[in-house]
XYZ file of C-alpha atoms in Angstrom:
558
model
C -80.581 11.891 107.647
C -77.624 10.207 106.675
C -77.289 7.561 103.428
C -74.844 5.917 100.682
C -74.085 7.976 97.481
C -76.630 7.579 94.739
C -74.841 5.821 91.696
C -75.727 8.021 88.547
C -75.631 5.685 85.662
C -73.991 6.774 82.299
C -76.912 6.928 79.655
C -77.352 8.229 76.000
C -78.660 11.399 75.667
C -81.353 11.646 72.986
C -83.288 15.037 71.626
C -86.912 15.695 72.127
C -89.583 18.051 70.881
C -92.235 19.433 72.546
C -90.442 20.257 75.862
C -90.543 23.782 76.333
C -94.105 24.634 78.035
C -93.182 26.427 80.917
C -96.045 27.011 83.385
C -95.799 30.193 85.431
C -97.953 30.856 88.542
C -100.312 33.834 88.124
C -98.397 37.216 90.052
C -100.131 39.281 91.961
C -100.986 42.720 90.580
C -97.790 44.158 89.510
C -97.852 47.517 91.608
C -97.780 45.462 94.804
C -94.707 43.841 93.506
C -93.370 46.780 92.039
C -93.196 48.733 95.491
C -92.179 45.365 97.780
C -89.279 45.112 95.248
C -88.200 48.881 95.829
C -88.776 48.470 99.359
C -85.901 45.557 99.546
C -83.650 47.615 97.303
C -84.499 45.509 94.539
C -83.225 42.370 95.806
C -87.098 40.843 94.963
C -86.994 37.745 92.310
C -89.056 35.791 90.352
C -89.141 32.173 90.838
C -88.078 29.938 88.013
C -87.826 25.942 88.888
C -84.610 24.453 89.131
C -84.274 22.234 86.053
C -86.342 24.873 83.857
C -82.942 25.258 81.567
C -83.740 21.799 80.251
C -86.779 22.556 79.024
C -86.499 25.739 78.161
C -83.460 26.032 76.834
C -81.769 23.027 73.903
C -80.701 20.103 76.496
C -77.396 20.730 75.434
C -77.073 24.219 76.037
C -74.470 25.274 78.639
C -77.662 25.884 81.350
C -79.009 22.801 80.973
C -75.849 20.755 81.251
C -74.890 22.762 84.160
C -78.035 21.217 85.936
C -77.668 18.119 84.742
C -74.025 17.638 86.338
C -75.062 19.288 89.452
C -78.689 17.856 90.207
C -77.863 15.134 92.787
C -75.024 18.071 94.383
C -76.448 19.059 97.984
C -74.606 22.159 97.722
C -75.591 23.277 94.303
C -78.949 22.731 95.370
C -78.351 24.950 99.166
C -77.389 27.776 96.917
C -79.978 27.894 94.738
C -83.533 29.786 95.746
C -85.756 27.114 94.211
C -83.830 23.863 94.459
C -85.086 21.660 97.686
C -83.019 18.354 98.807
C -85.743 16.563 98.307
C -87.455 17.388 95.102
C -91.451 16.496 95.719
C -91.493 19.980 97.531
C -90.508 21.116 94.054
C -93.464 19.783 92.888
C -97.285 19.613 93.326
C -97.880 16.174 94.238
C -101.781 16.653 94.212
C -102.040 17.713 91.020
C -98.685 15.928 89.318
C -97.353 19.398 88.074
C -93.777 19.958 88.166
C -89.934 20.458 87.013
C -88.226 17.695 87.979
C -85.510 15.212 85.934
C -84.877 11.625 86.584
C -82.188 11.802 89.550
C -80.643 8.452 88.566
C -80.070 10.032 85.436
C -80.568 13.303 84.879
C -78.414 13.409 81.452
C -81.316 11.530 79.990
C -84.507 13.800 78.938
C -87.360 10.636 78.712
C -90.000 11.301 76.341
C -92.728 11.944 79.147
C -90.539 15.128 80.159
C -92.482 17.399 77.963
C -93.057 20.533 80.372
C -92.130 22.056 83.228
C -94.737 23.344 85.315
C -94.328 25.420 88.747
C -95.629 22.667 90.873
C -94.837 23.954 94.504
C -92.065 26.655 94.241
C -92.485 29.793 95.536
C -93.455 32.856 92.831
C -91.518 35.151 94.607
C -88.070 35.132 96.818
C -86.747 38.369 98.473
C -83.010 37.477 99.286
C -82.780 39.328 102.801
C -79.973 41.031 103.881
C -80.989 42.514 106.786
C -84.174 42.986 109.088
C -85.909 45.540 107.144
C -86.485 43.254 104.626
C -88.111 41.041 106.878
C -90.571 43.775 108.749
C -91.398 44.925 104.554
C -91.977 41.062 103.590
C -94.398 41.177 106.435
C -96.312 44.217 106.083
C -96.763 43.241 102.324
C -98.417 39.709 102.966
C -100.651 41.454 105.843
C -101.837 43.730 103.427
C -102.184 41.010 100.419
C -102.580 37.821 102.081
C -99.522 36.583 99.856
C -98.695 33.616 101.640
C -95.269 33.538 103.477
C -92.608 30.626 103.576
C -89.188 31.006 105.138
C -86.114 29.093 102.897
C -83.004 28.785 103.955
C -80.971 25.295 102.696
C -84.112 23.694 101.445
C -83.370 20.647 103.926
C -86.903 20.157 104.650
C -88.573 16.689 104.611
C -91.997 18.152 105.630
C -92.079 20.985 102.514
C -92.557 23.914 105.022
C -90.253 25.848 103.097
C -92.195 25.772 99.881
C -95.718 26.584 98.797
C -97.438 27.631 95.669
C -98.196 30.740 94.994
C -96.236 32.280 97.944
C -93.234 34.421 98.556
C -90.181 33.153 99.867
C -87.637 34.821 102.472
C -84.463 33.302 100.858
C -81.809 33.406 103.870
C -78.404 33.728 101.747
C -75.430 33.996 103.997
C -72.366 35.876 104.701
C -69.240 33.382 104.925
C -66.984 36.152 106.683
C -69.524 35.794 109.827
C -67.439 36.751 113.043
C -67.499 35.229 116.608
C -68.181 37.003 119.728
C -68.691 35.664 123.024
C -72.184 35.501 125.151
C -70.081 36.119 128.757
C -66.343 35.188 130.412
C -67.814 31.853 131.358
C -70.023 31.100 128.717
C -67.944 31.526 124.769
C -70.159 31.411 122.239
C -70.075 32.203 118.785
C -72.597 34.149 116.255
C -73.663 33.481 113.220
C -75.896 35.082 110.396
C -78.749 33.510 108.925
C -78.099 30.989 106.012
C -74.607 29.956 106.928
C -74.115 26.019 106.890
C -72.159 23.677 109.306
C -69.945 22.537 106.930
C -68.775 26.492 106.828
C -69.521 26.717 110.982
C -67.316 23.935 111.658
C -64.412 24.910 109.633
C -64.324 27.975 111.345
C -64.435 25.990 114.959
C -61.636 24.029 113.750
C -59.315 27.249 112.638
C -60.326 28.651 115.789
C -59.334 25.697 118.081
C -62.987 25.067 119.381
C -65.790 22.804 119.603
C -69.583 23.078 118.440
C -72.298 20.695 117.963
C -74.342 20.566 114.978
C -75.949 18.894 112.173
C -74.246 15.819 110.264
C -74.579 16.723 107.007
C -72.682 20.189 105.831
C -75.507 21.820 103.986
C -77.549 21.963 106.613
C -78.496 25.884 107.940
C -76.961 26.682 111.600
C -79.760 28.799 112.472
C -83.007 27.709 110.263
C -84.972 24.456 110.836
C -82.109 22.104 112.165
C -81.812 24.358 115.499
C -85.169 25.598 115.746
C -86.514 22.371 115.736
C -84.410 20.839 118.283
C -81.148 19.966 116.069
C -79.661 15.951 117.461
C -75.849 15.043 116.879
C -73.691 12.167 117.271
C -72.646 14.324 119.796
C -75.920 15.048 121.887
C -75.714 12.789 124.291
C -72.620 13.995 125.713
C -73.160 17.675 124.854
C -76.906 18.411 124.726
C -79.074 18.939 121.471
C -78.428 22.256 119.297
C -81.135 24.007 121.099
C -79.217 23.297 125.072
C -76.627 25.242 123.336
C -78.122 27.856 121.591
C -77.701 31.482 123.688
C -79.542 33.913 121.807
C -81.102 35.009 118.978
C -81.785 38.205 116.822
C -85.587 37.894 115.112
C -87.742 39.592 113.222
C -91.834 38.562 114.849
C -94.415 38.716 112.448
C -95.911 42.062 114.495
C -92.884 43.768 113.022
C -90.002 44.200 115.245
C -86.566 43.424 115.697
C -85.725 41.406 118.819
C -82.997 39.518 120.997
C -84.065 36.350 122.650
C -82.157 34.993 125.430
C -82.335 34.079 128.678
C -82.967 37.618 130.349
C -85.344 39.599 127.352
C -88.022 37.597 125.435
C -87.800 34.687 127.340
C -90.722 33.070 126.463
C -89.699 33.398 122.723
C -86.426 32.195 123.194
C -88.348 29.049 124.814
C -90.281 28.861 121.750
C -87.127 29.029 119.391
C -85.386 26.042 121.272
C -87.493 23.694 119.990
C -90.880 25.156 118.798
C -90.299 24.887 115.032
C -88.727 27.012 112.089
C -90.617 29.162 110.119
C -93.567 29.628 113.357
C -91.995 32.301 115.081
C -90.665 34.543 113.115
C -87.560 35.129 110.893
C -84.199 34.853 112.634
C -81.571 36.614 111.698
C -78.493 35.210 113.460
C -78.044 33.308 116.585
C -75.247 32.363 119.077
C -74.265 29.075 119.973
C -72.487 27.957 123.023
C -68.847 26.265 122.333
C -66.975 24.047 123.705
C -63.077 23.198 124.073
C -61.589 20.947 121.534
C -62.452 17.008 122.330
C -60.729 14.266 121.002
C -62.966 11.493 119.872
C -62.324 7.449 119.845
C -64.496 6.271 116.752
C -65.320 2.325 115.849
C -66.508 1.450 112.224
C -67.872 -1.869 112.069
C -68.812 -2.685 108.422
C -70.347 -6.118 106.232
C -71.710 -7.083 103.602
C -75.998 -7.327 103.514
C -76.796 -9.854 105.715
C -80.213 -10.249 107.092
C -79.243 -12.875 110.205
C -75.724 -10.553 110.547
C -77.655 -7.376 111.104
C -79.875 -9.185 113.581
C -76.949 -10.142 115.465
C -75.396 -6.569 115.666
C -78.959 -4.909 116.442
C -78.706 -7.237 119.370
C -75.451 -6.480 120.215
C -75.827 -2.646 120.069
C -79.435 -2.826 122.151
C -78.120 -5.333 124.642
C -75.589 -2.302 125.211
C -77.788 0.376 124.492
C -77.788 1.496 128.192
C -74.266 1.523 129.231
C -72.418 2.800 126.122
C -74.904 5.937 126.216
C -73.707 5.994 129.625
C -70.246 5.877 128.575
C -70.550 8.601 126.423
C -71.663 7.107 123.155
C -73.264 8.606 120.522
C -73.243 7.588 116.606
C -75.636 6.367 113.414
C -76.402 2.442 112.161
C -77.633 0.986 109.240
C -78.470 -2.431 108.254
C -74.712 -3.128 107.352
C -72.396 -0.862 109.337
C -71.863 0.890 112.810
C -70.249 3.841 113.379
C -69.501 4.993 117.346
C -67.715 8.284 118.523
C -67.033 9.245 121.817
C -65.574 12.497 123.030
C -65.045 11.010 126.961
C -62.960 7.928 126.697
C -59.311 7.781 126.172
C -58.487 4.963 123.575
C -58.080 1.998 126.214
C -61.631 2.609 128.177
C -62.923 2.811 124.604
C -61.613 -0.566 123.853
C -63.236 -1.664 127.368
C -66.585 -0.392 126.746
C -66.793 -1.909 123.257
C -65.425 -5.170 124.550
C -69.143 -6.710 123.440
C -68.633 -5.217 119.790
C -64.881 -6.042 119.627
C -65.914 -9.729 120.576
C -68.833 -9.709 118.148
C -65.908 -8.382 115.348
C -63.690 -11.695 116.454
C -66.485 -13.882 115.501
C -67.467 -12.374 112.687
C -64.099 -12.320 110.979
C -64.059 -16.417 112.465
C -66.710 -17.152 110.411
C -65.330 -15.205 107.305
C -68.562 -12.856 106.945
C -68.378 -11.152 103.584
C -66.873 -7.653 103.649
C -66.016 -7.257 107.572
C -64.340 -4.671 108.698
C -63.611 -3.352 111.838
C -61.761 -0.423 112.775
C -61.121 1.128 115.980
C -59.424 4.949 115.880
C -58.670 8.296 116.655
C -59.929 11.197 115.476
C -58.186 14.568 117.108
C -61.407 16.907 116.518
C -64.968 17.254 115.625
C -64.154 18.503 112.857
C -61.936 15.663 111.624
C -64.349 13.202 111.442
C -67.106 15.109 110.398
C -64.608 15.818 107.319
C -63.893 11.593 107.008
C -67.430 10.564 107.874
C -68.867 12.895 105.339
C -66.951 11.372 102.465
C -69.283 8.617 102.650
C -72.691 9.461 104.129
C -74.354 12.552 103.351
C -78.245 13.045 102.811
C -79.957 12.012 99.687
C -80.467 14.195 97.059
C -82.125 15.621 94.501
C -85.142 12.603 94.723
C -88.161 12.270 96.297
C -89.049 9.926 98.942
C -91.210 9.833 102.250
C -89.809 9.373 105.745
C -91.075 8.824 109.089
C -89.322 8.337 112.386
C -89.556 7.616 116.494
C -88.025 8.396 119.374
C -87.136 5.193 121.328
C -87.270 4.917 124.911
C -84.783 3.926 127.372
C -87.172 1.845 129.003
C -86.743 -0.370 126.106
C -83.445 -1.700 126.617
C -84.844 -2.234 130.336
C -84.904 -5.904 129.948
C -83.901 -8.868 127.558
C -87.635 -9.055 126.781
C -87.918 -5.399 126.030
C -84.398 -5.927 123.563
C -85.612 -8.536 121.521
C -88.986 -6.548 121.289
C -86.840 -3.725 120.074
C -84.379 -5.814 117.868
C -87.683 -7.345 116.107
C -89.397 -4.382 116.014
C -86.759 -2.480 114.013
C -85.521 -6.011 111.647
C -89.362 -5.921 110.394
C -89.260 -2.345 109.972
C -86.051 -2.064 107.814
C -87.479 -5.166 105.753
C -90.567 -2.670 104.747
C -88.543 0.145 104.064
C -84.867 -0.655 103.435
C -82.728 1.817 104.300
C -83.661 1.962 108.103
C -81.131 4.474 110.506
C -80.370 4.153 113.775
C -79.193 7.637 115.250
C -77.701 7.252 118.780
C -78.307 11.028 119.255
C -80.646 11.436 121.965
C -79.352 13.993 124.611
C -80.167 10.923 127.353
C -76.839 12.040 129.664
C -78.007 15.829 129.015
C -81.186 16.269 131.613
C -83.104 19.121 130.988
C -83.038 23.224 131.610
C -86.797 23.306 131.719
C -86.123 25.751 129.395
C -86.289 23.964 125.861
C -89.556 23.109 123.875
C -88.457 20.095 122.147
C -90.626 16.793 123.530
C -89.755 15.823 127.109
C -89.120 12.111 125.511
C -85.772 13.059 124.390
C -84.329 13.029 127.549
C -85.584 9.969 128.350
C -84.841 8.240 124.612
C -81.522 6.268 123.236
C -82.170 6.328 119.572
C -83.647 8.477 116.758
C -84.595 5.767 114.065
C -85.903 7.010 110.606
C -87.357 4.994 107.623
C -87.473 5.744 103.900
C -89.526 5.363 100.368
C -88.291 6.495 97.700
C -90.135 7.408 94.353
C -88.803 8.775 91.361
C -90.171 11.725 89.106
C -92.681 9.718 87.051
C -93.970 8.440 90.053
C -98.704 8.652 89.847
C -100.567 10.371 92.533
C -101.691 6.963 93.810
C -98.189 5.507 94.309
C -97.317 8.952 95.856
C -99.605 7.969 98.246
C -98.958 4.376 98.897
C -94.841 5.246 99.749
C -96.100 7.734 102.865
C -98.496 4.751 103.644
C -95.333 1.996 103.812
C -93.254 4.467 105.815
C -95.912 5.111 108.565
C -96.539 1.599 108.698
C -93.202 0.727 108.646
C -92.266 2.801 111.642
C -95.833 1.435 113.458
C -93.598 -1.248 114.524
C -92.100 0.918 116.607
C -95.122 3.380 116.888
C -96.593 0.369 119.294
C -93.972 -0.383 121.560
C -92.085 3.081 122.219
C -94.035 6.615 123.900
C -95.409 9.022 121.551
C -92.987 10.673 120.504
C -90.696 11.529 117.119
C -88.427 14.513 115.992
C -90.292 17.149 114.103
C -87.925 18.095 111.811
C -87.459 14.058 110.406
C -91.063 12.943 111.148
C -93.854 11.091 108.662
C -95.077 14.164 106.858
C -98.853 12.817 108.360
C -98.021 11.754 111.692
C -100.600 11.233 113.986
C -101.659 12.989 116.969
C -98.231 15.515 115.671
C -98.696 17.827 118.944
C -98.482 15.583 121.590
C -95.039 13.414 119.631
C -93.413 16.698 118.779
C -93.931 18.733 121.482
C -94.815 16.792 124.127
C -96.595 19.008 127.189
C -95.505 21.979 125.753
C -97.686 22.682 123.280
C -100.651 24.977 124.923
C -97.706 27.157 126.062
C -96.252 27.258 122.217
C -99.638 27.959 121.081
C -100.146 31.092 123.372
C -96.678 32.858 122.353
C -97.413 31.943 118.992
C -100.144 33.907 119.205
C -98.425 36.112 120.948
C -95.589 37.535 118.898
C -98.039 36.471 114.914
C -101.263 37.537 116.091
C -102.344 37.748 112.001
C -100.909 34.557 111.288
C -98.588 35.159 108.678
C -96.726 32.451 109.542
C -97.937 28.730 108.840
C -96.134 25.531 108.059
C -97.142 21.759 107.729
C -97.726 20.558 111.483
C -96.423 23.529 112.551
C -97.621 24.984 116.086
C -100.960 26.883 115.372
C -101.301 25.925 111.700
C -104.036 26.169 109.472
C -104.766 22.721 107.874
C -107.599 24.584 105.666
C -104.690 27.373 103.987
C -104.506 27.063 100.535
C -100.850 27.020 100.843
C -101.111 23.156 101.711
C -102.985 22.749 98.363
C -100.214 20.624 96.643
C -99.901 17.895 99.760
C -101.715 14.665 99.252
């Protein structure tokens, strides 16, 4: 999910007493930990919560300040075993405990910051290195019911990577990963467990070569993002992560080591493309397909807030929905800018396609609308822009906030009727929850392998829209509450005119009837080969396929 930069504001810092109560979680009996850690070749850790220096340590030691500076840092926070990119899955928010500072300014210690509790960390992290670790993670929480979670990035929105009292499989990477090609006809390149696509593309553009992947660059190439389908602002030319993914290396929960591809395991591969991270097992690298270089034509169209000017390019953008995806369109939108890449056009048909936008530009700069800007350009990789675009967007961090999102249908922009439904639909929804997105990053000119798991609906779907409330760290219990309330209501105005269907990996943490919008048809099959390949269950995740709403390990969701 893609928004501004927080603004940190420059406060005093004051001193406090009483801040130094840290909580930890009761361990299990020490011998069990004792051997799991020798097992791993000592590479087993206790959990301590990210901003514990603060409080356990003066607030101007060297620690704390070194948290302080970095707390709102996405990559800080992907390198770190118990930070999370959004920080309520640091937390308990049934019971209020946790370790959290005030992200607008974490240089300031308030006076109701007197202890740092556990909230929903994990006790435990092994940092796994290789698949043994894996098979001896397993065979301990069979034996002692320690709950599992798999971490790799902490870019969760849905906590599935965190749980009290469990032990975490901490997927660290390797940034010397190699390539190696699938087959003659299909390149691909491999990559270990952990590595990010800020890393993944760097090496694609050293290497002269294409891959599609996840818009921010601390996102994980082979957790969550892929397993759960993984959109781009290049999908709709060139499929979603999981049409590109060509294998993977996992460790299932009965304890072996296995390749998934097309010809061995097939019905877990089919699982992996789209079934969910952390349901399946623990994968250990995976090969993605890629692509020769593409040169992309980009338009920025920027303004100052303006309800009425929004409305107009909402309109503008739906009433073209249809033919730029056709044209090979793909790109994000918020309330006050527009930003369109396209890896087909050469920079004339670009100009042709976007005539509508171009001649929406020309009246806005007529009427001298505050802060317009419109800029058509080149960009001579994927890699390129991601570099420009991410200068300026990247995901929030380091607060807390619920989210909820749909899948919108082509069948919306069927008609002017259906468009000003849609328009309306998603004005009224960004006035509930500022900070609406449009993603035009459905694969709609990708049609299905029949051999993905991800919701038929994307084929068939334009946009990816997401909604937002925020809280901060002093937020109650009750107003916890009331922000996952305004975001599914907010996105009910699309919830009534669109199918049911939304993208599991950036969905309201309590959406309703979760099977049939993630998964679509698919989900009796994902059900059997879960069963299949974790036939104890050691496995389970929030909304996950075959989960346990009952497991303590849910204990600190509302």
């Amino acid at each position: 999910m893609l928004l501004g930069r927080l603004l940190r504001r420059a406060l005093d810092v004051y001193t406090l007493l009483d801040i130094r109560t840290y909580l930890a979680p009761l361990p299990l009996p020490q011998p069990d930990w004792s051997l799991l850690k020798e097992q791993v070749d000592g590479r087993l850790f206790q959990s301590t919560p990210y901003a514990d220096p603060c409080f356990s340590q003066s607030i101007d030691s060297p620690e704390c300040v070194s948290i302080q500076t970095s707390y709102v840092e996405e990559e800080t926070r992907a390198h770190h075993p118990s930070a999370y990119i959004q920080t309520q899955w640091e937390a308990c928010q049934a019971t209020s405990e946790q370790c959290l500072l005030d992200h607008n300014a974490p240089d300031i210690m308030h006076p109701e910051l007197k202890r740092c509790a556990h909230g929903s960390i994990p006790s435990y992290f092994i940092n796994i290195q290789k698949p043994a670790d894996v098979v001896a993670a397993f065979n301990f929480s069979k034996t002692t019911k320690a709950p599992l979670v798999i971490k790799n990035t902490g870019h969760d929105y849905k906590g599935r990577s965190s749980a009290p009292s469990s032990l975490a499989l901490w997927m660290t990477f390797d940034p010397e990963f190699m390539p190696e090609g699938c087959s003659s006809t299909r390149p691909g390149m491999t990559v270990g467990a952990g590595v990010q696509w800020g890393e993944a593309y760097k090496f694609a553009e050293e290497h002269n070569f294409t891959i599609v992947g996840g818009a921010d660059k601390t996102v994980g190439v082979a957790g969550g993002w892929l397993q759960g389908g993984g959109h781009s602002a290049l999908s709709n030319t060139m499929g979603l992560g999981v049409d590109r993914v060509l294998q993977f290396k996992i460790v299932t929960p009965d304890g072996q080591y296995r390749i998934a591809n097309e010809c061995q395991n097939e019905d877990l591969f089919f699982a992996l493309r789209g079934g969910g991270g952390g349901t399946f097992g623990v994968v250990m690298e995976a090969s993605i397909l890629t692509s020769p270089p593409v040169t992309l034509q980009v338009a920025i169209l920027k303004f100052s807030p303006n309800t009425t000017v929004t409305q107009e390019l909402w309109s503008v953008m739906a009433n073209n929905g249809l033919k730029w995806a056709s044209d090979g369109w793909g790109g994000f939108s918020m309330a006050d800018v527009l930003i369109l890449a396209n890896p087909r056009l050469s920079k004339g048909e670009a100009a042709e396609s976007l005539s509508d936008l171009i001649d929406f530009g020309d009246r806005l700069r007529l009427a001298g609308v505050v802060g317009f800007k419109l800029i058509l350009t080149e960009f001579p990789s994927w890699g390129a822009f991601f570099d420009a675009f991410t200068r300026d967007h990247v995901a929030t961090v380091g607060s807390s906030l619920a989210l909820a999102s749909r899948l919108v249908s082509k069948s919306n922009f069927a008609t002017l009727e259906k468009r000003n439904e849609l328009v309306s639909a998603l004005v009224a929804a960004n006035a509930a929850t500022p900070g609406l997105i449009i993603l035009m990053t459905a694969p709609s000119s990708v049609p299905s392998s029949g051999m993905t798991s991800v919701t038929e609906a994307w084929r068939s779907s334009l946009y990816h829209v997401t909604v937002i409330a925020p809280w901060n760290w002093n937020t109650t219990k009750a107003e916890k509450k009331s922000r996952y309330g305004h975001v599914s209501a907010s996105i009910d105005n699309l919830r009534r005119i669109t199918p049911d269907a939304a993208y599991l990996n950036e969905a309201d943490v309590y959406e309703p009837n979760h099977q049939v919008a993630f998964w679509g048809t698919h989900y009796p099959e994902l059900l059997r080969i879960k069963q299949k390949y974790d036939p104890d269950h050691l496995l389970d995740c929030w909304h996950c396929v075959g989960w346990n709403p009952k497991s303590q390990r849910f204990s600190c969701y509302l």
